[in-house]
Amino acid sequence: MNKKITLFTFLVIIVSILVSFTYNEKNEAYIVNYKNKLALFEQNQIALIDLINKSNSFTEADKETVKQVILATRKKMKGLDFWLRYLAPLAQKKINGPLPVEWETEVFEKF
């Protein structure tokens, strides 16, 4: 009787472990979201570069248009920053640069 309970418990633990570490499609949603945001950011960058290249004369209206496109591109980049930190930390450091020493060591006093 005791051996049957031990064997049954062991099988339940093994099955639980196998079920826990199986492929989960829900995790794929995060990566798809990251890739979609990255594609939108790249499209905004290309649109910004094209706009700057097409602007021959920088009148006030042209400057304002370029500022608005830069702001929209920056918002896309900031929206992507969270995903870059966790899914591509090396790319995030290349884009934003390394964190200041104060943030890394937390030795400064917070007000």
PDB file of C-alpha atoms in Angstrom:
ATOM      1  CA  MET A   1       0.000   0.000   0.000  1.00  0.00           C
ATOM      2  CA  ASN A   2       2.779   2.432   0.955  1.00  0.00           C
ATOM      3  CA  LYS A   3       4.645   1.717  -2.307  1.00  0.00           C
ATOM      4  CA  LYS A   4       1.511   2.437  -4.357  1.00  0.00           C
ATOM      5  CA  ILE A   5       1.024   5.826  -2.690  1.00  0.00           C
ATOM      6  CA  THR A   6       4.694   6.698  -3.201  1.00  0.00           C
ATOM      7  CA  LEU A   7       4.558   5.645  -6.872  1.00  0.00           C
ATOM      8  CA  PHE A   8       1.322   7.570  -7.424  1.00  0.00           C
ATOM      9  CA  THR A   9       2.772  10.698  -5.785  1.00  0.00           C
ATOM     10  CA  PHE A  10       5.912  10.414  -7.866  1.00  0.00           C
ATOM     11  CA  LEU A  11       3.863  10.118 -11.087  1.00  0.00           C
ATOM     12  CA  VAL A  12       1.734  13.115 -10.131  1.00  0.00           C
ATOM     13  CA  ILE A  13       4.874  15.194  -9.517  1.00  0.00           C
ATOM     14  CA  ILE A  14       6.422  14.127 -12.844  1.00  0.00           C
ATOM     15  CA  VAL A  15       3.226  14.902 -14.770  1.00  0.00           C
ATOM     16  CA  SER A  16       2.929  18.279 -13.007  1.00  0.00           C
ATOM     17  CA  ILE A  17       6.487  19.176 -13.964  1.00  0.00           C
ATOM     18  CA  LEU A  18       5.967  18.139 -17.587  1.00  0.00           C
ATOM     19  CA  VAL A  19       2.759  20.153 -17.843  1.00  0.00           C
ATOM     20  CA  SER A  20       4.394  23.195 -16.249  1.00  0.00           C
ATOM     21  CA  PHE A  21       7.248  23.348 -18.727  1.00  0.00           C
ATOM     22  CA  THR A  22       5.370  22.673 -21.951  1.00  0.00           C
ATOM     23  CA  TYR A  23       5.247  25.256 -24.726  1.00  0.00           C
ATOM     24  CA  ASN A  24       2.732  27.975 -24.033  1.00  0.00           C
ATOM     25  CA  GLU A  25       1.355  30.039 -26.917  1.00  0.00           C
ATOM     26  CA  LYS A  26       0.421  32.863 -24.539  1.00  0.00           C
ATOM     27  CA  ASN A  27       4.115  33.726 -24.188  1.00  0.00           C
ATOM     28  CA  GLU A  28       4.282  34.170 -27.951  1.00  0.00           C
ATOM     29  CA  ALA A  29       1.835  37.100 -27.700  1.00  0.00           C
ATOM     30  CA  TYR A  30       4.482  39.206 -25.956  1.00  0.00           C
ATOM     31  CA  ILE A  31       7.017  38.592 -28.687  1.00  0.00           C
ATOM     32  CA  VAL A  32       4.462  39.328 -31.417  1.00  0.00           C
ATOM     33  CA  ASN A  33       3.541  42.587 -29.666  1.00  0.00           C
ATOM     34  CA  TYR A  34       7.236  43.513 -29.393  1.00  0.00           C
ATOM     35  CA  LYS A  35       7.859  42.787 -33.077  1.00  0.00           C
ATOM     36  CA  ASN A  36       4.787  44.809 -34.112  1.00  0.00           C
ATOM     37  CA  LYS A  37       5.905  47.789 -32.048  1.00  0.00           C
ATOM     38  CA  LEU A  38       9.416  47.469 -33.469  1.00  0.00           C
ATOM     39  CA  ALA A  39       8.071  47.442 -37.038  1.00  0.00           C
ATOM     40  CA  LEU A  40       5.957  50.553 -36.356  1.00  0.00           C
ATOM     41  CA  PHE A  41       8.982  52.298 -34.878  1.00  0.00           C
ATOM     42  CA  GLU A  42      11.077  51.453 -37.934  1.00  0.00           C
ATOM     43  CA  GLN A  43       8.325  52.796 -40.208  1.00  0.00           C
ATOM     44  CA  ASN A  44       8.234  56.044 -38.213  1.00  0.00           C
ATOM     45  CA  GLN A  45      12.009  56.361 -38.469  1.00  0.00           C
ATOM     46  CA  ILE A  46      11.904  55.885 -42.240  1.00  0.00           C
ATOM     47  CA  ALA A  47       9.087  58.426 -42.559  1.00  0.00           C
ATOM     48  CA  LEU A  48      11.094  60.922 -40.476  1.00  0.00           C
ATOM     49  CA  ILE A  49      14.230  60.458 -42.574  1.00  0.00           C
ATOM     50  CA  ASP A  50      12.224  60.799 -45.802  1.00  0.00           C
ATOM     51  CA  LEU A  51      10.547  63.965 -44.530  1.00  0.00           C
ATOM     52  CA  ILE A  52      13.891  65.519 -43.613  1.00  0.00           C
ATOM     53  CA  ASN A  53      15.416  64.558 -46.962  1.00  0.00           C
ATOM     54  CA  LYS A  54      12.446  65.985 -48.898  1.00  0.00           C
ATOM     55  CA  SER A  55      12.507  69.291 -47.033  1.00  0.00           C
ATOM     56  CA  ASN A  56      14.644  71.560 -49.177  1.00  0.00           C
ATOM     57  CA  SER A  57      13.760  74.811 -47.485  1.00  0.00           C
ATOM     58  CA  PHE A  58      13.298  74.876 -43.766  1.00  0.00           C
ATOM     59  CA  THR A  59      10.508  77.349 -43.330  1.00  0.00           C
ATOM     60  CA  GLU A  60       8.730  77.627 -40.001  1.00  0.00           C
ATOM     61  CA  ALA A  61       5.983  75.298 -41.283  1.00  0.00           C
ATOM     62  CA  ASP A  62       8.579  72.704 -42.331  1.00  0.00           C
ATOM     63  CA  LYS A  63      10.315  72.958 -38.963  1.00  0.00           C
ATOM     64  CA  GLU A  64       7.013  72.491 -37.145  1.00  0.00           C
ATOM     65  CA  THR A  65       6.145  69.448 -39.272  1.00  0.00           C
ATOM     66  CA  VAL A  66       9.567  67.899 -38.615  1.00  0.00           C
ATOM     67  CA  LYS A  67       9.178  68.575 -34.874  1.00  0.00           C
ATOM     68  CA  GLN A  68       5.796  66.837 -34.842  1.00  0.00           C
ATOM     69  CA  VAL A  69       7.169  63.791 -36.682  1.00  0.00           C
ATOM     70  CA  ILE A  70      10.187  63.669 -34.338  1.00  0.00           C
ATOM     71  CA  LEU A  71       7.805  63.785 -31.353  1.00  0.00           C
ATOM     72  CA  ALA A  72       5.674  60.966 -32.789  1.00  0.00           C
ATOM     73  CA  THR A  73       8.775  58.869 -33.474  1.00  0.00           C
ATOM     74  CA  ARG A  74      10.085  59.537 -29.971  1.00  0.00           C
ATOM     75  CA  LYS A  75       6.758  58.439 -28.461  1.00  0.00           C
ATOM     76  CA  LYS A  76       6.988  55.187 -30.418  1.00  0.00           C
ATOM     77  CA  MET A  77      10.531  54.684 -29.150  1.00  0.00           C
ATOM     78  CA  LYS A  78       9.493  55.304 -25.544  1.00  0.00           C
ATOM     79  CA  GLY A  79       6.595  52.869 -25.952  1.00  0.00           C
ATOM     80  CA  LEU A  80       9.080  50.295 -27.204  1.00  0.00           C
ATOM     81  CA  ASP A  81      11.567  50.968 -24.403  1.00  0.00           C
ATOM     82  CA  PHE A  82       9.881  48.614 -21.938  1.00  0.00           C
ATOM     83  CA  TRP A  83       9.998  45.738 -24.405  1.00  0.00           C
ATOM     84  CA  LEU A  84      13.583  46.526 -25.370  1.00  0.00           C
ATOM     85  CA  ARG A  85      14.692  46.389 -21.733  1.00  0.00           C
ATOM     86  CA  TYR A  86      13.359  42.887 -21.243  1.00  0.00           C
ATOM     87  CA  LEU A  87      13.497  41.258 -24.676  1.00  0.00           C
ATOM     88  CA  ALA A  88      16.576  42.938 -26.168  1.00  0.00           C
ATOM     89  CA  PRO A  89      18.660  44.558 -23.401  1.00  0.00           C
ATOM     90  CA  LEU A  90      21.756  44.968 -25.592  1.00  0.00           C
ATOM     91  CA  ALA A  91      19.769  46.851 -28.238  1.00  0.00           C
ATOM     92  CA  GLN A  92      18.229  49.019 -25.525  1.00  0.00           C
ATOM     93  CA  LYS A  93      21.667  49.982 -24.208  1.00  0.00           C
ATOM     94  CA  LYS A  94      22.796  50.861 -27.741  1.00  0.00           C
ATOM     95  CA  ILE A  95      19.775  53.120 -28.232  1.00  0.00           C
ATOM     96  CA  ASN A  96      19.626  54.825 -24.826  1.00  0.00           C
ATOM     97  CA  GLY A  97      23.202  54.385 -23.681  1.00  0.00           C
ATOM     98  CA  PRO A  98      24.206  52.876 -20.352  1.00  0.00           C
ATOM     99  CA  LEU A  99      22.472  53.954 -17.184  1.00  0.00           C
ATOM    100  CA  PRO A 100      24.240  56.560 -15.079  1.00  0.00           C
ATOM    101  CA  VAL A 101      26.290  55.203 -12.203  1.00  0.00           C
ATOM    102  CA  GLU A 102      23.774  56.590  -9.726  1.00  0.00           C
ATOM    103  CA  TRP A 103      21.050  54.366 -11.165  1.00  0.00           C
ATOM    104  CA  GLU A 104      23.253  51.292 -11.265  1.00  0.00           C
ATOM    105  CA  THR A 105      24.512  51.464  -7.682  1.00  0.00           C
ATOM    106  CA  GLU A 106      21.698  53.409  -5.996  1.00  0.00           C
ATOM    107  CA  VAL A 107      24.146  55.281  -3.784  1.00  0.00           C
ATOM    108  CA  PHE A 108      22.621  58.687  -4.257  1.00  0.00           C
ATOM    109  CA  GLU A 109      20.019  60.085  -1.893  1.00  0.00           C
ATOM    110  CA  LYS A 110      16.487  60.189  -3.248  1.00  0.00           C
ATOM    111  CA  PHE A 111      14.424  63.204  -2.366  1.00  0.00           C
TER     112      PHE A 111
END
